[in-house]
PDB file of C-alpha atoms in Angstrom:
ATOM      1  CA  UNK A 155       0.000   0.000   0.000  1.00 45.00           C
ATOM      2  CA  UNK A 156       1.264   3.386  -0.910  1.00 46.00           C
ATOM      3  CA  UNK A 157       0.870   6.715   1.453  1.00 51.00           C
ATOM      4  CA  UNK A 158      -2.748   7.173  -0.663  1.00 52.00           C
ATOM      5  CA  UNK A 159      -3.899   4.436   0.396  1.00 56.00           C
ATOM      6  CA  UNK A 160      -4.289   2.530  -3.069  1.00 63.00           C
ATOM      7  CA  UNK A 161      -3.526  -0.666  -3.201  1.00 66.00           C
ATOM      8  CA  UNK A 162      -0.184  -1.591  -5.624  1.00 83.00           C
ATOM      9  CA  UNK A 163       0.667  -4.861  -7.169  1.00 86.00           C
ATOM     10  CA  UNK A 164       3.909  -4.883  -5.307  1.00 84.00           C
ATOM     11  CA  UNK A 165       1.574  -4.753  -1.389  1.00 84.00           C
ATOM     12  CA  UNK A 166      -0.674  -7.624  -2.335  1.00 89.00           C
ATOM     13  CA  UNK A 167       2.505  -9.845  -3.810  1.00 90.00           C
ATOM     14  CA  UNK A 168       4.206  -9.380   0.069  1.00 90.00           C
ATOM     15  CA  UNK A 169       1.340  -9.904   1.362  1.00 92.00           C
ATOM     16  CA  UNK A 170       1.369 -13.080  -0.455  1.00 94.00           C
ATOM     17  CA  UNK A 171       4.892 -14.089   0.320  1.00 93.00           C
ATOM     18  CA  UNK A 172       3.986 -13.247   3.944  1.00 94.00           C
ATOM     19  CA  UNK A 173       1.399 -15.888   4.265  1.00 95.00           C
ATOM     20  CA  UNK A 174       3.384 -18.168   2.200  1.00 95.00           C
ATOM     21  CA  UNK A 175       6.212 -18.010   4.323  1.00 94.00           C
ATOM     22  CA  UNK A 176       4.378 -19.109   7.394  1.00 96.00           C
ATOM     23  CA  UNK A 177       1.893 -21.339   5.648  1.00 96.00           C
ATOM     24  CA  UNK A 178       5.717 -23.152   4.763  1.00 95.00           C
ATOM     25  CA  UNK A 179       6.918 -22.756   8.327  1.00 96.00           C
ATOM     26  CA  UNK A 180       3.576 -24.201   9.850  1.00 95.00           C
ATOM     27  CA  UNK A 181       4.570 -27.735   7.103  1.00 94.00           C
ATOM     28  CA  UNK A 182       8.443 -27.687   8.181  1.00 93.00           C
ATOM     29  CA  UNK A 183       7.181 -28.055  11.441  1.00 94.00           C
ATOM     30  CA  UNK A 184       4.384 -30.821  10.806  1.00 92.00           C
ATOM     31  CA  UNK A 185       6.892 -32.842   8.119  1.00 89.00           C
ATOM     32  CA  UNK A 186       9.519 -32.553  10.531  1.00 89.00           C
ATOM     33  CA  UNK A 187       7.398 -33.563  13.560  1.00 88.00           C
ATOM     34  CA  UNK A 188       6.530 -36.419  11.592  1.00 83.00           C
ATOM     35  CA  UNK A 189       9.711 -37.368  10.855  1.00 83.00           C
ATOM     36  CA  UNK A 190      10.752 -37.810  14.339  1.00 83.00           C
ATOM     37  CA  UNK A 191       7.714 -39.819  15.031  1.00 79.00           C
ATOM     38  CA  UNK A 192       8.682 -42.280  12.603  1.00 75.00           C
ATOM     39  CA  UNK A 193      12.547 -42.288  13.447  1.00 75.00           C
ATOM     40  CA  UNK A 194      10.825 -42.482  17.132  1.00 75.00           C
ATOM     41  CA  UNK A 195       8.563 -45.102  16.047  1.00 72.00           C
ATOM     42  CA  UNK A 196      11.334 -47.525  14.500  1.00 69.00           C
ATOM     43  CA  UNK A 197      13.994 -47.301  16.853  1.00 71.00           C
ATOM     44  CA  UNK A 198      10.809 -48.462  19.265  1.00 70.00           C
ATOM     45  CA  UNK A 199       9.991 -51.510  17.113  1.00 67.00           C
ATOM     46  CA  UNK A 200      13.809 -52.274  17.329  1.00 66.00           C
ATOM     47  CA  UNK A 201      13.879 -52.403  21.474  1.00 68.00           C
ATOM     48  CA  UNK A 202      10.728 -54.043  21.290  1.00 66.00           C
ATOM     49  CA  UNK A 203       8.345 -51.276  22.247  1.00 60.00           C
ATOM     50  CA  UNK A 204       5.446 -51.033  19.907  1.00 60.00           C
ATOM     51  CA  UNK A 205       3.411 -47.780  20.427  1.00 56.00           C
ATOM     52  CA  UNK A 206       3.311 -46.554  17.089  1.00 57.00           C
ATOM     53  CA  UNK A 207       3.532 -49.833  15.173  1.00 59.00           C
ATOM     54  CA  UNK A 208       0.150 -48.859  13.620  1.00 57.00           C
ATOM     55  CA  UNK A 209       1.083 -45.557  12.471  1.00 57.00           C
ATOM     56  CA  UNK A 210       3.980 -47.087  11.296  1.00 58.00           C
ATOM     57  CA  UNK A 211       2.012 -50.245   9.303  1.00 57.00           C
ATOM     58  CA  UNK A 212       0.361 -47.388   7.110  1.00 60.00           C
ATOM     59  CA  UNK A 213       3.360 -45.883   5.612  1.00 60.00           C
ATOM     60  CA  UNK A 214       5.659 -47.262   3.215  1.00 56.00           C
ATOM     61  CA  UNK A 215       9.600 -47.378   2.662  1.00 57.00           C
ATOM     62  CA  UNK A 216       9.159 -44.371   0.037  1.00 58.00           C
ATOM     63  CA  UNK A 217       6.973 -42.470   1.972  1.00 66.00           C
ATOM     64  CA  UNK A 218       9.332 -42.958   5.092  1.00 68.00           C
ATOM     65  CA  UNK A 219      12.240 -42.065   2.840  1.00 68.00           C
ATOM     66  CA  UNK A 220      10.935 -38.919   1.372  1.00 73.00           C
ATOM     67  CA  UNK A 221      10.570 -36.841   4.898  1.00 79.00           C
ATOM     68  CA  UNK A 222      13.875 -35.777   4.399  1.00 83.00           C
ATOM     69  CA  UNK A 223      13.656 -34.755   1.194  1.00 83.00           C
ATOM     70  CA  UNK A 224      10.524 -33.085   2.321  1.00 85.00           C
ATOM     71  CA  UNK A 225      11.962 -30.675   4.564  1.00 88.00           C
ATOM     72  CA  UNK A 226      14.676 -29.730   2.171  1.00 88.00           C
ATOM     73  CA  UNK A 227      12.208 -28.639  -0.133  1.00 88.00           C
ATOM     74  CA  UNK A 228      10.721 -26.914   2.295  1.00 92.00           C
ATOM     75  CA  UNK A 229      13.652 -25.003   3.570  1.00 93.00           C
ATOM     76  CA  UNK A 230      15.040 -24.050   0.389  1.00 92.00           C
ATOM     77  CA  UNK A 231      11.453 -23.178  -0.725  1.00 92.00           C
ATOM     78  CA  UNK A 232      11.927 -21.016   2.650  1.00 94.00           C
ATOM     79  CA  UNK A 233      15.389 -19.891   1.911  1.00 94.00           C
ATOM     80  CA  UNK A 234      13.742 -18.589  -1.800  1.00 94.00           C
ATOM     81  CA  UNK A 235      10.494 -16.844   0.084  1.00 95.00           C
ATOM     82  CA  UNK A 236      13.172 -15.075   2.641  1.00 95.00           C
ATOM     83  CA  UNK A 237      14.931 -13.879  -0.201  1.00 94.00           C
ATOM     84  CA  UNK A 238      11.723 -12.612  -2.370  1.00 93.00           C
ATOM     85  CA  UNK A 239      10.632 -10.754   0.815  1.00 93.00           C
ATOM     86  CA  UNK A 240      14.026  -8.874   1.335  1.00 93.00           C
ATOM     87  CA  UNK A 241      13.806  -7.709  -2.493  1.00 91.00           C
ATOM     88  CA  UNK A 242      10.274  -6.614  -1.968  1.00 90.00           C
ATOM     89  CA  UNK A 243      10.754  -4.803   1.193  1.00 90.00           C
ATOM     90  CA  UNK A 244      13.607  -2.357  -0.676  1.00 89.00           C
ATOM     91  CA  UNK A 245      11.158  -2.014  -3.549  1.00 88.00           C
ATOM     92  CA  UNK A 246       8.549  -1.016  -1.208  1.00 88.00           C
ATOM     93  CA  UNK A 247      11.183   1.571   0.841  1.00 86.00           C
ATOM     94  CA  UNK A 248      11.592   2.948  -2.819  1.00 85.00           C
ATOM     95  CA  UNK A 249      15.058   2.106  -3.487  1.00 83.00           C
ATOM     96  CA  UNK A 250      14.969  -2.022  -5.265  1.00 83.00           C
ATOM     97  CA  UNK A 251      18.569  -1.194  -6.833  1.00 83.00           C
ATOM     98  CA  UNK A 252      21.262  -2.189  -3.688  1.00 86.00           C
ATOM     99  CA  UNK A 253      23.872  -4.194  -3.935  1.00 87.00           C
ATOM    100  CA  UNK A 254      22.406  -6.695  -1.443  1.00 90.00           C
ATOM    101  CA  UNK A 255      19.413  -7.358  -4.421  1.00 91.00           C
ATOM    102  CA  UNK A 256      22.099  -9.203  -6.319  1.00 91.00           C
ATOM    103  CA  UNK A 257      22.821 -11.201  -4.028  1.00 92.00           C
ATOM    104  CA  UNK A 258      19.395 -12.333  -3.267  1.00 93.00           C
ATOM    105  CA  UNK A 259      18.924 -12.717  -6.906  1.00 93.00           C
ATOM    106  CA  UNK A 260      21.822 -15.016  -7.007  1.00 94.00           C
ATOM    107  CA  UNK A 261      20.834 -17.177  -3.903  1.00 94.00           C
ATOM    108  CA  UNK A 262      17.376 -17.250  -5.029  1.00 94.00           C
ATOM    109  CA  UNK A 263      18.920 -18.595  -8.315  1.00 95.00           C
ATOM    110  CA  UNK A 264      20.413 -21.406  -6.260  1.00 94.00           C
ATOM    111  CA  UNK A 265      17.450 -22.114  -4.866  1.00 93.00           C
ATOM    112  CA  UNK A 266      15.795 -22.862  -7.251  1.00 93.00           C
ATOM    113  CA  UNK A 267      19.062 -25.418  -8.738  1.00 94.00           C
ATOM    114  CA  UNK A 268      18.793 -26.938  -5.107  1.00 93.00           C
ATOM    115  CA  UNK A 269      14.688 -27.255  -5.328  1.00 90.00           C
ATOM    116  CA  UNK A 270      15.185 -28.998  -8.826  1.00 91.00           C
ATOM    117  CA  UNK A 271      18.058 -31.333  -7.227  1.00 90.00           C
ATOM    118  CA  UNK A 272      16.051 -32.436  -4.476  1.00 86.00           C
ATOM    119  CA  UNK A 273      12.924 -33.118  -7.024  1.00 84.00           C
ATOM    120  CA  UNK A 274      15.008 -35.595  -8.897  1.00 85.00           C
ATOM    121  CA  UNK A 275      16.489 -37.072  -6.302  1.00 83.00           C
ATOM    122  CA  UNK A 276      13.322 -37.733  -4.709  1.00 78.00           C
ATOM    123  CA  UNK A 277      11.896 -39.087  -7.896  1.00 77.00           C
ATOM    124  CA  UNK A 278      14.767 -41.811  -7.853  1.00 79.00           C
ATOM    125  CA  UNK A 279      14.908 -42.808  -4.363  1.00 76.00           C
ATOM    126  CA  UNK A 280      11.065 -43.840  -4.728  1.00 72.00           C
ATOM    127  CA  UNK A 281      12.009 -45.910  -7.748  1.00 73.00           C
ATOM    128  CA  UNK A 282      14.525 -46.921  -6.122  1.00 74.00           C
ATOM    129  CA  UNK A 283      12.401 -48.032  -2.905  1.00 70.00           C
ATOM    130  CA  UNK A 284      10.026 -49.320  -4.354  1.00 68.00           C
ATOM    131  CA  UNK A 285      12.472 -50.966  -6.187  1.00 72.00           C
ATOM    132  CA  UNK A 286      14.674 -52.613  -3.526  1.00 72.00           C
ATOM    133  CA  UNK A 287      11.634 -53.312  -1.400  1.00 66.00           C
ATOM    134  CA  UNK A 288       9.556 -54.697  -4.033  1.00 66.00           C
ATOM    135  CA  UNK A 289       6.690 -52.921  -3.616  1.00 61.00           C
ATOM    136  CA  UNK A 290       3.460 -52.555  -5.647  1.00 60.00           C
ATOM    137  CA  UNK A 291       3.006 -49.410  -7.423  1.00 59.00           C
ATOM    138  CA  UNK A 292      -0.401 -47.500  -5.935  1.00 58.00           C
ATOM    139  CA  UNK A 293      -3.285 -47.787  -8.174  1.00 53.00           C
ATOM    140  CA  UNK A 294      -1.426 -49.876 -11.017  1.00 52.00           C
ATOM    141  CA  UNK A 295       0.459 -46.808 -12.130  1.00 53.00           C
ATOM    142  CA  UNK A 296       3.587 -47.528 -14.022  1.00 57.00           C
ATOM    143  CA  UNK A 297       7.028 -45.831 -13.765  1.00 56.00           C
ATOM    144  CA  UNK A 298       9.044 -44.881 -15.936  1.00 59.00           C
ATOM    145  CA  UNK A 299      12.895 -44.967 -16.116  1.00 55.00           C
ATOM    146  CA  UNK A 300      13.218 -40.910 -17.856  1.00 63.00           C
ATOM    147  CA  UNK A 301      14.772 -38.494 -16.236  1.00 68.00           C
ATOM    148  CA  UNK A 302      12.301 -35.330 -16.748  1.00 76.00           C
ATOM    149  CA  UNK A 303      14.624 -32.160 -17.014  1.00 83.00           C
ATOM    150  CA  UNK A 304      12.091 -29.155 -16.828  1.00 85.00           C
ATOM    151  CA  UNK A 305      14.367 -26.922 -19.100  1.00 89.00           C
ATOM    152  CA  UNK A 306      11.865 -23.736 -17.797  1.00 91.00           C
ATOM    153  CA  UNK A 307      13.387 -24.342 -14.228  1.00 90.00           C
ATOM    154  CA  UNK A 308      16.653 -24.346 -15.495  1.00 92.00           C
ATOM    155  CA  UNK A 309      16.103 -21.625 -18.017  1.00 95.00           C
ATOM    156  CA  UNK A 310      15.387 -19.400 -14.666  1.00 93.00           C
ATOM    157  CA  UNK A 311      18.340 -20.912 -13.099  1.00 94.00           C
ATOM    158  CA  UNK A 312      20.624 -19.180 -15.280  1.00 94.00           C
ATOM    159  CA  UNK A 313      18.054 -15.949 -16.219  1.00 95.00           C
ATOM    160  CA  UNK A 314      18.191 -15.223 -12.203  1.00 93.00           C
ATOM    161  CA  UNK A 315      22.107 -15.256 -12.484  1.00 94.00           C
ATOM    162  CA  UNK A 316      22.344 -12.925 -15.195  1.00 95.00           C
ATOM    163  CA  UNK A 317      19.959 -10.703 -13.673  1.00 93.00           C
ATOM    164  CA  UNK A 318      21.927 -11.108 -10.357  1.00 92.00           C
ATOM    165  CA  UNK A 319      24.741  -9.358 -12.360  1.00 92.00           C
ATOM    166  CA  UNK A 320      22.897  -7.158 -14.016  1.00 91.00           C
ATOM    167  CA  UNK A 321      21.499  -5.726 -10.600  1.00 89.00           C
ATOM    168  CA  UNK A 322      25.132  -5.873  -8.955  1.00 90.00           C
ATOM    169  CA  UNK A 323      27.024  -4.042 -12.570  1.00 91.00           C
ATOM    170  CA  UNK A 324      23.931  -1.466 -11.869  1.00 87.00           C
ATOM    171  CA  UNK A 325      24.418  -1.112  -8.143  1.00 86.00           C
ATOM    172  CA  UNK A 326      27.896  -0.214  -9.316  1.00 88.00           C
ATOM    173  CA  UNK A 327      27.822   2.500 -11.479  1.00 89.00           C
ATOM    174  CA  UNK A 328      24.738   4.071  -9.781  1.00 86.00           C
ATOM    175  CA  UNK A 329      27.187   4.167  -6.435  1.00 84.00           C
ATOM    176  CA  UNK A 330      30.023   5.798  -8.865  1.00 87.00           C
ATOM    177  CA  UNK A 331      27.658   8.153 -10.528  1.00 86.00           C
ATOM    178  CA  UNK A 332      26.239   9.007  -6.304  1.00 83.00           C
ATOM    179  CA  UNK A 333      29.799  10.431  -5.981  1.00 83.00           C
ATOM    180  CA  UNK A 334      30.278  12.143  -9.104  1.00 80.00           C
ATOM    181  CA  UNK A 335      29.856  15.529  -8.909  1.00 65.00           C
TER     182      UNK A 335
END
């Protein structure tokens, strides 16, 4: 919101990467809770207590394995948020081209790399588990041995790192042409 009181495209987007960020803080902390009910759970079965035997009975060895790729998604998708809300809060003070933008342009960039990591790895260690563990597939559904690049993702990848320059070389020269007379 500007000083008029109008509503700008810039207020409602971080006010949207507010909620976001705690909407992705409130499922760190359920994934993660769940994760150490399960790592709970089977170092119980192993000492021969069985309290959460039935939770455990529900879940599968992909499902178990994917908690920790769960909350690295989440925490780079948190790491990515963090960074969008910095940018936005110098474009809303007036003054989006600072130094520190390219560097949240270039970790963002990252981010995104890591985010697309993690999605492929996750992809292959549920083949893989239900591989190992020979497991039936939910619902008949076949899967397939492709890896699935999404070129857009990685198109951004390296778009974000240009622009991270781009913002830094201009950062530059506006700080030389500051103390030019």
């Amino acid at each position: 919101m500007t000083q008029t009181g109008r509503v700008t495209l810039v207020g409602v987007l971080k006010r949207a990467l507010d909620v976001t960020w705690y909407l992705l803080w409130a499922a760190l902390v359920v994934v993660s809770a769940t994760m150490v009910l399960v790592i709970v759970g089977f170092i119980m079965k192993f000492v021969g207590a069985s309290v959460l035997e039935t939770v455990l009975a529900r879940l599968d060895a992909a499902e178990i394995l994917s908690f920790p790729l769960f909350v690295a998604e989440i925490v780079t998708l948190l790491v990515l948020v963090d960074r969008l809300r910095r940018m936005f809060a110098t474009l809303i003070a007036g003054d989006p081209f600072v130094p520190e933008n390219a560097g949240h342009l270039r970790v963002i960039a990252f981010a995104v790399a890591i985010y697309q990591a993690v999605g492929y790895v996750a992809r292959a260690m549920v083949a893989l588990s239900l591989t190992l563990f020979d497991l039936p597939v939910a619902r008949g559904a076949e899967i397939e041995a492709t890896l699935n690049i999404n070129l857009g993702a990685w198109f951004a990848v390296v778009a974000l790192m240009v622009l991270s320059e781009v913002f830094r070389e201009g950062a530059r020269m506006r700080q030389e042409q500051k103390l030019t007379i």
